[in-house]
Short mmCIF file of N, CA and C in Angstrom, two decimals:
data_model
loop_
_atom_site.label_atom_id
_atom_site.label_comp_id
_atom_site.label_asym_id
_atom_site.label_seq_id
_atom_site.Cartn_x
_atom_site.Cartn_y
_atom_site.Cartn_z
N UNK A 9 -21.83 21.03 -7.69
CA UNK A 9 -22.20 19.65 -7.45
C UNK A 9 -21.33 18.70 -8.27
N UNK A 10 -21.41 18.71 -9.62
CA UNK A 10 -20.21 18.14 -10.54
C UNK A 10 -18.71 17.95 -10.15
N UNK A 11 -18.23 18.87 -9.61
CA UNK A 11 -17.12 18.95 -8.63
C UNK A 11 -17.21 18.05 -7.40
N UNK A 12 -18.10 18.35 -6.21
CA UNK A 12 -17.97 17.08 -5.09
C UNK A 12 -18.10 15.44 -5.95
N UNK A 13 -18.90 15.65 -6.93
CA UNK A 13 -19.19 13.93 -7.19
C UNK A 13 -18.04 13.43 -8.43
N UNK A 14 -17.76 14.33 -8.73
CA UNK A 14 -16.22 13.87 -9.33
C UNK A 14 -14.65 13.10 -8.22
N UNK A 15 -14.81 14.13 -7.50
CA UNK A 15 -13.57 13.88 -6.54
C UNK A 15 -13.93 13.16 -4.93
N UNK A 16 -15.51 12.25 -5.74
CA UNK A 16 -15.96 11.23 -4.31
C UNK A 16 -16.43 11.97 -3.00
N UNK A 17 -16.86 13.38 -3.29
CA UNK A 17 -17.51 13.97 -2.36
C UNK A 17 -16.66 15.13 -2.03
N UNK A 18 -15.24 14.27 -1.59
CA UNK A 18 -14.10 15.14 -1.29
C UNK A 18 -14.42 17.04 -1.80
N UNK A 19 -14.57 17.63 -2.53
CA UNK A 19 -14.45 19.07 -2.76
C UNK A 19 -15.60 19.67 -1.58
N UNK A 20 -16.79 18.96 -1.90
CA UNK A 20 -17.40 19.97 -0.58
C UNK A 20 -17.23 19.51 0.81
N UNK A 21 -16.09 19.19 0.98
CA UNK A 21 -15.42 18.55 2.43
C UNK A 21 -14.50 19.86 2.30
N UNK A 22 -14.16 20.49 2.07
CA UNK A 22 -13.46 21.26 1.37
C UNK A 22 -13.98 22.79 1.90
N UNK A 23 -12.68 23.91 2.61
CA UNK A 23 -12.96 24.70 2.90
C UNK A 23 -13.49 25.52 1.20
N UNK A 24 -14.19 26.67 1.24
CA UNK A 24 -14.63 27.42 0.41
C UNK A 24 -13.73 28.24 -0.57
N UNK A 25 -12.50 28.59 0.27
CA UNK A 25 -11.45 29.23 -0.27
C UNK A 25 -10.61 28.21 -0.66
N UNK A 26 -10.10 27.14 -0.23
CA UNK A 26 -9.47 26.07 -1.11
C UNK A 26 -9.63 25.86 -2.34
N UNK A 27 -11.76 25.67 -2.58
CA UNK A 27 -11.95 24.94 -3.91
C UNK A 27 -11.86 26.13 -4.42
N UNK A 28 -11.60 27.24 -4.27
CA UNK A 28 -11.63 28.73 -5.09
C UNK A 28 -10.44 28.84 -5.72
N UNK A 29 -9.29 28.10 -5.20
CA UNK A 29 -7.99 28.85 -5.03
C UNK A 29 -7.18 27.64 -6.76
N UNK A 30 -6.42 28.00 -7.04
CA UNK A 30 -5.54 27.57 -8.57
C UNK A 30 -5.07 25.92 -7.88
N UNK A 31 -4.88 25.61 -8.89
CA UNK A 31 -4.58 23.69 -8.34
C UNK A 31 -3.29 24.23 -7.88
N UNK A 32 -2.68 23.34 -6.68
CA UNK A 32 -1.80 23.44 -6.28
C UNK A 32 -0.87 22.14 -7.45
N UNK A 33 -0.07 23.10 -8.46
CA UNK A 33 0.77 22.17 -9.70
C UNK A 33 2.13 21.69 -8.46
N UNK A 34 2.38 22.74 -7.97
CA UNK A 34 4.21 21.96 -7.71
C UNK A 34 3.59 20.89 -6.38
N UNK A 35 2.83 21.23 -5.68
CA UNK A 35 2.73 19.98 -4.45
C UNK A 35 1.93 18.94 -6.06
N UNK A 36 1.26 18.80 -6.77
CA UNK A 36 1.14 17.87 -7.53
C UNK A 36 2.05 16.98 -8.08
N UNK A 37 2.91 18.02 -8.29
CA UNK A 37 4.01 17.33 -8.97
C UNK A 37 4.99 16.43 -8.51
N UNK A 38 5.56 17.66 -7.28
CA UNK A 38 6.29 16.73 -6.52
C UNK A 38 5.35 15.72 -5.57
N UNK A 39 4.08 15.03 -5.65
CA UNK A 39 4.23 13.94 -5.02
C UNK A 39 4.18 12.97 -6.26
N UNK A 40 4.06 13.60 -7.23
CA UNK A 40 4.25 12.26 -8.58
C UNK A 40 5.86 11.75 -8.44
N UNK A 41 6.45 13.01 -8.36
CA UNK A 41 7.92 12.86 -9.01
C UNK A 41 8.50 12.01 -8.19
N UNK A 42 8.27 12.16 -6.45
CA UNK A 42 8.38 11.37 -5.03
C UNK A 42 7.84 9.79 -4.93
N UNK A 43 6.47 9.72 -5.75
CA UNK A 43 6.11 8.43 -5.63
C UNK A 43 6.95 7.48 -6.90
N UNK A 44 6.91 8.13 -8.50
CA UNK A 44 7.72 7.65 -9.15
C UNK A 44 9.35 7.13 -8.64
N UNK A 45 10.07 7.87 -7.52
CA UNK A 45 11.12 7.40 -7.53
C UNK A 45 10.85 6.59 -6.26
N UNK A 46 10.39 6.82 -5.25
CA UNK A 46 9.87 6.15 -4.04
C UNK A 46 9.45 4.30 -4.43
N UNK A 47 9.24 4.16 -5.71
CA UNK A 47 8.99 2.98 -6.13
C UNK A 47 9.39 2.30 -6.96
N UNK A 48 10.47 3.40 -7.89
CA UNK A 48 11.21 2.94 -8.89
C UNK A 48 12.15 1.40 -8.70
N UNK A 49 12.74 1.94 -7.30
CA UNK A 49 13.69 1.09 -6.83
C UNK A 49 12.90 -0.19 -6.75
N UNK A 50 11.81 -0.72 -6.01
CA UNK A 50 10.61 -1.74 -5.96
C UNK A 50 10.93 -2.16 -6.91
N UNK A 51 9.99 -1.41 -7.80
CA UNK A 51 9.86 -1.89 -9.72
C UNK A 51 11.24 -2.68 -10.06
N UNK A 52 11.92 -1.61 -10.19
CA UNK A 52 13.72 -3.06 -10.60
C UNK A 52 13.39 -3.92 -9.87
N UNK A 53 13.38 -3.98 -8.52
CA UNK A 53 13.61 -5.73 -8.28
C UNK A 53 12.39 -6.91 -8.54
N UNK A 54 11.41 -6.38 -8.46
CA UNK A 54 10.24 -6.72 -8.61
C UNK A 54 10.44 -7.31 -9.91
N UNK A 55 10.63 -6.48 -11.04
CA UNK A 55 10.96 -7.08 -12.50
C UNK A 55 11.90 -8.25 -12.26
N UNK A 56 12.45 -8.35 -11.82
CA UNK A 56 13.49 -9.51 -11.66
C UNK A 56 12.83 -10.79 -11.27
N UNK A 57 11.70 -10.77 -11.11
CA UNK A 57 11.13 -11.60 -10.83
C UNK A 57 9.50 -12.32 -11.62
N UNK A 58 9.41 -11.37 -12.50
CA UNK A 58 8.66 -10.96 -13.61
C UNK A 58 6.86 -10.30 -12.79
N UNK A 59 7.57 -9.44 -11.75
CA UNK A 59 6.18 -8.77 -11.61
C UNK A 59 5.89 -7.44 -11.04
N UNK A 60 5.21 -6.92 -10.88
CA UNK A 60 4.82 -5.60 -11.01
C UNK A 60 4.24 -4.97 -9.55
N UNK A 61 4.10 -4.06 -9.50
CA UNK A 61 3.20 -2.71 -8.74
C UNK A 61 1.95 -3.52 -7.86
N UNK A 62 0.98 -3.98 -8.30
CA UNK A 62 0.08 -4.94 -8.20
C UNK A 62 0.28 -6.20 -7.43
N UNK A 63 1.24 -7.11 -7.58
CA UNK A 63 1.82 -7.85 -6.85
C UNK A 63 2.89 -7.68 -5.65
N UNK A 64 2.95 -5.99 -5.49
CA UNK A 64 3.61 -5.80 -4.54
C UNK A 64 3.03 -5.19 -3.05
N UNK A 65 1.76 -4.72 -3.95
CA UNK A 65 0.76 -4.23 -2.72
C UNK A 65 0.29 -5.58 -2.36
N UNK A 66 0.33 -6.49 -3.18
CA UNK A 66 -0.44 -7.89 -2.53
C UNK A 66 1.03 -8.61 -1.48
N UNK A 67 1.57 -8.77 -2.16
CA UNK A 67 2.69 -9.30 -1.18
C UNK A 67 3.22 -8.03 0.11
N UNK A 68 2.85 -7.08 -0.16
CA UNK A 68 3.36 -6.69 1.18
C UNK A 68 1.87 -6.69 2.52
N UNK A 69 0.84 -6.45 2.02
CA UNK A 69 -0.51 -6.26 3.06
C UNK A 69 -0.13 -7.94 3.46
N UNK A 70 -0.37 -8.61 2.73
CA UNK A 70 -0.21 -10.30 3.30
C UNK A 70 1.10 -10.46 4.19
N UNK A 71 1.94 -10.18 3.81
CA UNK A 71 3.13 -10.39 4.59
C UNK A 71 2.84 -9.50 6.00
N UNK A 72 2.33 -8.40 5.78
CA UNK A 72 1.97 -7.65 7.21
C UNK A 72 1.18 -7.71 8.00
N UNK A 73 0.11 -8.64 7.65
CA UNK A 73 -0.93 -9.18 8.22
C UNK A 73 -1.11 -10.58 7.84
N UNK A 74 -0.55 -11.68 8.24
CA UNK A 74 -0.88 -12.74 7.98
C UNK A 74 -2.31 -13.22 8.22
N UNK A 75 -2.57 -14.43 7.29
CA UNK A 75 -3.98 -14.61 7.80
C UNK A 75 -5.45 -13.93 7.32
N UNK A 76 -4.60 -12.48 6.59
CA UNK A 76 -5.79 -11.43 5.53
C UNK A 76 -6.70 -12.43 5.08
N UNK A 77 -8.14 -12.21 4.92
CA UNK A 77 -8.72 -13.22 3.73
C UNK A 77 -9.01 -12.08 2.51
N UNK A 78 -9.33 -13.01 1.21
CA UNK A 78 -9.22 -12.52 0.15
C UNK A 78 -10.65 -10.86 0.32
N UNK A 79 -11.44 -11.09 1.20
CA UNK A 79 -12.52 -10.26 0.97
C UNK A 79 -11.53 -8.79 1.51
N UNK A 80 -10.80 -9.12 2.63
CA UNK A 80 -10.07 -8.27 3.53
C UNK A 80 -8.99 -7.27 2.63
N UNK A 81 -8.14 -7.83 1.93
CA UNK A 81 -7.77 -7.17 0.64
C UNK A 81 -8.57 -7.18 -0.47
N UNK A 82 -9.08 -7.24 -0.87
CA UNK A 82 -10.00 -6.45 -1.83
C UNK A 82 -10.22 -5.44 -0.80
N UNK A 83 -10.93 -4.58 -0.01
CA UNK A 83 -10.85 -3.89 1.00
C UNK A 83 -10.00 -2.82 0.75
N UNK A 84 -9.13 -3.61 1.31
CA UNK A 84 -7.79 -2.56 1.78
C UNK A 84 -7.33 -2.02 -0.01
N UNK A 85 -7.32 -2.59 -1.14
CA UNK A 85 -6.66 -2.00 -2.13
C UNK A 85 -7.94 -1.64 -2.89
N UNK A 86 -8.56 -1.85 -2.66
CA UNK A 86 -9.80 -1.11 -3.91
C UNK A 86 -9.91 -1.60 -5.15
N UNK A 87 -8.94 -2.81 -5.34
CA UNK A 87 -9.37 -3.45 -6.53
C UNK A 87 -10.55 -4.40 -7.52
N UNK A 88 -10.56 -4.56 -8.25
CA UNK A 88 -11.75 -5.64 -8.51
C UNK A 88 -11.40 -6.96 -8.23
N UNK A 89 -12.11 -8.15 -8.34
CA UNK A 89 -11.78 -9.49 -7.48
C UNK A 89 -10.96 -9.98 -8.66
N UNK A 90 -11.48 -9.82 -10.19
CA UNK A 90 -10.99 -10.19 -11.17
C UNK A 90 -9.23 -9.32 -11.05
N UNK A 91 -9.08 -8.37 -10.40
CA UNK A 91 -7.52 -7.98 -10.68
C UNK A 91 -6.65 -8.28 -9.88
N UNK A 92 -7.35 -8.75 -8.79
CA UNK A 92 -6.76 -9.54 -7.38
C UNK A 92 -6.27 -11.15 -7.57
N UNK A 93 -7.59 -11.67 -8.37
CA UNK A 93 -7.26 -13.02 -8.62
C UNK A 93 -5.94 -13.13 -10.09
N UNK A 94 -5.61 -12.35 -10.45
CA UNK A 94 -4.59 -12.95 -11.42
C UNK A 94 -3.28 -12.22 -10.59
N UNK A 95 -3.49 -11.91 -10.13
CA UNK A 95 -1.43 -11.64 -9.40
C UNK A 95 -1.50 -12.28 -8.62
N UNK A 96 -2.83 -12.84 -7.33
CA UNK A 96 -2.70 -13.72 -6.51
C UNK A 96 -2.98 -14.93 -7.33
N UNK A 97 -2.99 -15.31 -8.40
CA UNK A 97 -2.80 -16.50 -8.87
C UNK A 97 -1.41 -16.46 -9.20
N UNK A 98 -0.58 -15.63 -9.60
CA UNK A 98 0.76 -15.98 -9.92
C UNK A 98 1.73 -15.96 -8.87
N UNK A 99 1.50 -15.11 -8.03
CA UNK A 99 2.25 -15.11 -6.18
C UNK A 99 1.78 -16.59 -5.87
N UNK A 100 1.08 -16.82 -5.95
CA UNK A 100 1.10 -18.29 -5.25
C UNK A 100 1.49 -19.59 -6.30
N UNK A 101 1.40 -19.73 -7.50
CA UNK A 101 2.17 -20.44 -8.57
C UNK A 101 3.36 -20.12 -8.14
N UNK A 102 4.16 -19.23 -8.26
CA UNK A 102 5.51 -18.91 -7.71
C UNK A 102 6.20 -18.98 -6.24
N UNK A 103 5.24 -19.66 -5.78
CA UNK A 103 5.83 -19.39 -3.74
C UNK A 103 6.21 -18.63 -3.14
N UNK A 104 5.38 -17.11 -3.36
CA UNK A 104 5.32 -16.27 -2.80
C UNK A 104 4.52 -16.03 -1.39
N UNK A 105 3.22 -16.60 -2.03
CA UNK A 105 2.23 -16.81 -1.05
C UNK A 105 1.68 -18.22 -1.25
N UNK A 106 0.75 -18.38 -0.12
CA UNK A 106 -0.10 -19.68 -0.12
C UNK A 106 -1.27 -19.20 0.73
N UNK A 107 -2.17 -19.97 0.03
CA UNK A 107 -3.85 -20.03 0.77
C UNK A 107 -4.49 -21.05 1.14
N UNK A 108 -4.55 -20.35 2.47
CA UNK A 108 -4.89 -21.95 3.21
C UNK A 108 -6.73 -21.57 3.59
N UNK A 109 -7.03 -22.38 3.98
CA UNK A 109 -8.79 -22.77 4.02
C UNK A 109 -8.78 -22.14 5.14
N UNK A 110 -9.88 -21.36 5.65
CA UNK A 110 -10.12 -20.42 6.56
C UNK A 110 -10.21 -21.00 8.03
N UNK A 111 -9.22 -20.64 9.42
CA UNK A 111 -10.03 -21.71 10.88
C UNK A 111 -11.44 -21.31 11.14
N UNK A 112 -12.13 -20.77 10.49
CA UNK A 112 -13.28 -20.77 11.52
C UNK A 112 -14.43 -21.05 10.21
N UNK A 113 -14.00 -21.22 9.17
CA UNK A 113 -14.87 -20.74 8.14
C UNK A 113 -14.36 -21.35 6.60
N UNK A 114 -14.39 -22.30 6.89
CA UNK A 114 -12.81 -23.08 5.31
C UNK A 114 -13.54 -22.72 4.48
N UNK A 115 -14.58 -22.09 3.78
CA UNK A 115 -15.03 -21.34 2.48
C UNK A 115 -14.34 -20.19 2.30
N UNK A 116 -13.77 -19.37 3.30
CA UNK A 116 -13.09 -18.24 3.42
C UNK A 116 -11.72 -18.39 3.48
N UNK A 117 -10.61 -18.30 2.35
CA UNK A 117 -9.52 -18.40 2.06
C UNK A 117 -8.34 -17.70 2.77
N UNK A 118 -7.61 -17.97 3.58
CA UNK A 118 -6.76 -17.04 4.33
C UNK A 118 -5.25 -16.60 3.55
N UNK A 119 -4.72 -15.61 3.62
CA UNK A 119 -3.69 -15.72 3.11
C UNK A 119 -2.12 -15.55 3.60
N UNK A 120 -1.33 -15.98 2.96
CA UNK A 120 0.08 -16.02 4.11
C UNK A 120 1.95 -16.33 3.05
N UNK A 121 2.29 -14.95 3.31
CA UNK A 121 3.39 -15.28 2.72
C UNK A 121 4.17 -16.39 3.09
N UNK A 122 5.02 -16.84 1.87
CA UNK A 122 5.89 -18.38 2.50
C UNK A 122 7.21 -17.13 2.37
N UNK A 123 8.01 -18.51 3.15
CA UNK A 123 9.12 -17.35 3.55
C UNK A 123 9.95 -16.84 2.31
N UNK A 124 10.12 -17.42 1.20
CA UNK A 124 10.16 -16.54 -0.28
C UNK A 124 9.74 -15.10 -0.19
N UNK A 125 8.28 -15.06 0.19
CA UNK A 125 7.56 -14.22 -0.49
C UNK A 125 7.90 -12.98 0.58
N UNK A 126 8.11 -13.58 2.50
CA UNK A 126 8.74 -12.65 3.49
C UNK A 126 9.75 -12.29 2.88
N UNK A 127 10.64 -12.83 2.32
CA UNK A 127 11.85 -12.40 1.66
C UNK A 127 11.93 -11.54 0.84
N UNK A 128 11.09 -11.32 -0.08
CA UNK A 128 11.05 -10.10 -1.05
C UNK A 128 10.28 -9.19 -0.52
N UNK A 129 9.22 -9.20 0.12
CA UNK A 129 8.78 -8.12 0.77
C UNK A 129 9.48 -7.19 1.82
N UNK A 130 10.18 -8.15 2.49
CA UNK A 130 11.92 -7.64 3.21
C UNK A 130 12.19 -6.75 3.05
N UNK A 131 13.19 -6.88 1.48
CA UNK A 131 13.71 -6.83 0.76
C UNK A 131 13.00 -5.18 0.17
N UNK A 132 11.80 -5.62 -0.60
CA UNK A 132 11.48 -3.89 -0.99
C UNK A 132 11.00 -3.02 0.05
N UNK A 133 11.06 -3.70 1.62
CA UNK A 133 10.53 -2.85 2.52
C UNK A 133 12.03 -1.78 2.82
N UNK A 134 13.10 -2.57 2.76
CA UNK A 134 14.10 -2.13 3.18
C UNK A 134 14.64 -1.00 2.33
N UNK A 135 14.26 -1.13 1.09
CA UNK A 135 15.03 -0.13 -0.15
C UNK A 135 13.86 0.99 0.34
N UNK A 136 12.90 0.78 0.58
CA UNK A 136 12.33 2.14 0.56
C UNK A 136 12.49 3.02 1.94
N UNK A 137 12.50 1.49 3.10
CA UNK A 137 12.69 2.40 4.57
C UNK A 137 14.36 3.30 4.35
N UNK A 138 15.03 2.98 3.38
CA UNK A 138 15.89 3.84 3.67
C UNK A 138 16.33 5.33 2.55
N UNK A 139 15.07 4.80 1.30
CA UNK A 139 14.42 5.98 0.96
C UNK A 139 14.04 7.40 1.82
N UNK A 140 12.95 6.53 2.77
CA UNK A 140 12.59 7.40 3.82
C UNK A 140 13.24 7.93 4.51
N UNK A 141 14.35 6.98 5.11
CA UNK A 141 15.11 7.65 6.36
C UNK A 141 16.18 8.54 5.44
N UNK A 142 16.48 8.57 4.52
CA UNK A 142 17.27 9.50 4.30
C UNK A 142 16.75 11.15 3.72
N UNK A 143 15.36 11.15 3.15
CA UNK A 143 14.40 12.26 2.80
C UNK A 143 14.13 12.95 4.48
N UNK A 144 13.62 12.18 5.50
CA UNK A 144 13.40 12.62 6.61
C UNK A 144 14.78 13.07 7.29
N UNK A 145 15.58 12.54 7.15
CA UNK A 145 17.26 12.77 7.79
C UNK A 145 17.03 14.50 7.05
N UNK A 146 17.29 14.39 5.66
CA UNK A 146 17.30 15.90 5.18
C UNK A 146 16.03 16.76 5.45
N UNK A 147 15.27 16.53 5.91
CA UNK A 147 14.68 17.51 6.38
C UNK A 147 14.78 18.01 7.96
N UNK A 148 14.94 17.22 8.26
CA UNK A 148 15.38 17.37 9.89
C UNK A 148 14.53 16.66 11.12
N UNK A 149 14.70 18.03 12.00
CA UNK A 149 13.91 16.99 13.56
C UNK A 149 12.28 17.21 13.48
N UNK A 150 11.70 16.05 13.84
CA UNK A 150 10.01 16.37 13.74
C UNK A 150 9.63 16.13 12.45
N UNK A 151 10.25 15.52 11.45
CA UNK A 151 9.85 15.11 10.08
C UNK A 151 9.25 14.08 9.93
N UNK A 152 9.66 12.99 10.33
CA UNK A 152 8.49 11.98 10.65
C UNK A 152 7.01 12.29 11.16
N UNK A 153 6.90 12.89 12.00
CA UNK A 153 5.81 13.09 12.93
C UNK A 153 4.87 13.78 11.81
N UNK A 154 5.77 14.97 11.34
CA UNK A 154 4.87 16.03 10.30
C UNK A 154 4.36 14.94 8.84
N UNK A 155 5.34 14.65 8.52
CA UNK A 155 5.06 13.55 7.19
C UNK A 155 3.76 12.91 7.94
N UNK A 156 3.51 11.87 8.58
CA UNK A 156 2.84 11.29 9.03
C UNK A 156 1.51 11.85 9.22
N UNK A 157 1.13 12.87 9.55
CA UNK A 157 0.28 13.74 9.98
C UNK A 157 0.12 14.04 8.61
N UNK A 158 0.68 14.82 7.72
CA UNK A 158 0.36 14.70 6.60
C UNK A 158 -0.12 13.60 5.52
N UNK A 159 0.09 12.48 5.47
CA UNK A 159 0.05 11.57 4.80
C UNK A 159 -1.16 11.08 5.76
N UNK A 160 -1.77 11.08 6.84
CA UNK A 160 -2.86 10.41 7.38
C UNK A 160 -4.23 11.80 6.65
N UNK A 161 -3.89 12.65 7.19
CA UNK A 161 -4.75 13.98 5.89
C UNK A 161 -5.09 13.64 4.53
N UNK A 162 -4.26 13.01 3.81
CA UNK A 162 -3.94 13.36 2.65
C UNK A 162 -5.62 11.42 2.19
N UNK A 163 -5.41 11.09 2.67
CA UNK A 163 -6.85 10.09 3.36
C UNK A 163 -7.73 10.15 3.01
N UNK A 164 -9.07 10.30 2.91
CA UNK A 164 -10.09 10.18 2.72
C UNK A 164 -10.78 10.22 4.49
N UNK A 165 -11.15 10.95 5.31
CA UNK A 165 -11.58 11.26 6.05
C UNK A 165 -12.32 9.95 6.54
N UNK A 166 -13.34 9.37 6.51
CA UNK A 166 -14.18 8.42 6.93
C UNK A 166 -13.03 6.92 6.58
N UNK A 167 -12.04 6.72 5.61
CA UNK A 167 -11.43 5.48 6.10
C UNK A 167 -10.05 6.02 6.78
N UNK A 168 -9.68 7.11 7.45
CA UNK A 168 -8.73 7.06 8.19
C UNK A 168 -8.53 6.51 9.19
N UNK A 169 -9.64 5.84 10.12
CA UNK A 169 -9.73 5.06 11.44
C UNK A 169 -9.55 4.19 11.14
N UNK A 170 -10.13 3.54 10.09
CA UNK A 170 -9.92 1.86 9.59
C UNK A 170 -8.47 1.52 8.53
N UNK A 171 -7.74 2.88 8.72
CA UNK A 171 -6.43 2.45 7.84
C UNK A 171 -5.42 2.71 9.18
N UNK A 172 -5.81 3.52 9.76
CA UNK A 172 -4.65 3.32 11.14
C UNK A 172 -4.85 2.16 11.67
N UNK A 173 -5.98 1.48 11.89
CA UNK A 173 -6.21 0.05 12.70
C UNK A 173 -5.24 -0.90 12.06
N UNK A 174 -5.35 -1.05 11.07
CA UNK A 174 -4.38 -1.79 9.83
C UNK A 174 -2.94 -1.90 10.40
N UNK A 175 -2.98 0.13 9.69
CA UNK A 175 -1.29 0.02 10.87
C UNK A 175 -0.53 -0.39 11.40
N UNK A 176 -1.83 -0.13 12.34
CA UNK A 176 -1.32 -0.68 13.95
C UNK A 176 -1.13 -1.94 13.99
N UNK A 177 -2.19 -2.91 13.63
CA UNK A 177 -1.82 -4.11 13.85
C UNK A 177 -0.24 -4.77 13.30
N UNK A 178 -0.39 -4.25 11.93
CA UNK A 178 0.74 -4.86 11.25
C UNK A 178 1.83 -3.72 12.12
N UNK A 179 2.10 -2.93 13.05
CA UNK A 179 3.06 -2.71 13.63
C UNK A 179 3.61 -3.28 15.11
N UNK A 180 2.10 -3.71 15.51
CA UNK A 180 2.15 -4.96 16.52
C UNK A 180 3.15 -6.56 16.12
N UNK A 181 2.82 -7.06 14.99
CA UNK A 181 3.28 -7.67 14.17
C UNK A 181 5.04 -7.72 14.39
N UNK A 182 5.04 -6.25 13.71
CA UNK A 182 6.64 -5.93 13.51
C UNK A 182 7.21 -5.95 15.15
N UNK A 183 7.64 -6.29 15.90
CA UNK A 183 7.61 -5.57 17.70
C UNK A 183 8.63 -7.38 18.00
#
């Protein structure tokens, strides 16, 4: 029991022989070692601007979904409102973003990169899409598809429908 309510239920979702079996160290590792460099590149430019990790998940969900309201990210990143409101207070001091009063609901704050803020999100979308395309290039044909499939697994089961919707939209967006 200590086990499922540690890891959010996740272990007794969990075939029997899995939770039996030794931690898997090298897939541990290498997705640390993958995400550390997968973002490293981010981080430099990001610093150049004096900000961080935090302000980049905010500037990129906004930039991909215009219009997010603040309840909508909190959501999507799992943060507290208090850790949301100080990077989205400095993205928008800086003209990254702006918040405009909600159309249907002006108590409800909408949010929307200015084209600055499209600009850097661009910008670290591009250093990493070609992160990707070159990890997937070396692995070969059907690597995308498999990554993908993997990385939708790798999820939390009950918000995988509501993180593909996301997706999708913001890939409607991109089109």
């Amino acid at each position: 029991m200590a086990d499922s309510t540690r890891s959010g239920g996740q272990a007794a979702a969990l075939p029997a022989a899995a939770r039996d079996e030794a931690p898997l160290y090298e897939l541990i590792e290498l997705l640390f070692f993958a995400y550390r460099d997968f973002v490293g590149e981010a981080d430099r430019l990001l610093e150049a601007y004096g900000f961080g990790r935090a302000h980049h998940r905010v500037l990129h969900f906004v930039n991909r979904h215009p219009g997010l309201t603040i309840a909508a990210l909190l959501d999507i990143l799992k943060i507290t409102k208090q850790s949301l409101n100080r990077v989205l207070k400095e993205l928008v001091a800086k003209n990254f973003i702006e918040a405009r009063a909600g159309a249907t609901d002006r108590r409800h704050r909408q949010l929307y990169a200015t084209e600055t803020g499209e600009r850097l999100a661009r910008d670290i979308a591009r250093l990493q899409t070609r992160r990707f395309a070159a990890a997937l290039a070396e692995v070969g044909p059907g690597a995308k598809a498999t990554a993908t499939r993997f990385l939708q697994a790798m999820i939390d089961a009950p918000e995988r429908e509501r993180v593909m919707a996301l997706i999708d939209s913001g890939r409607e967006r991109s089109k």
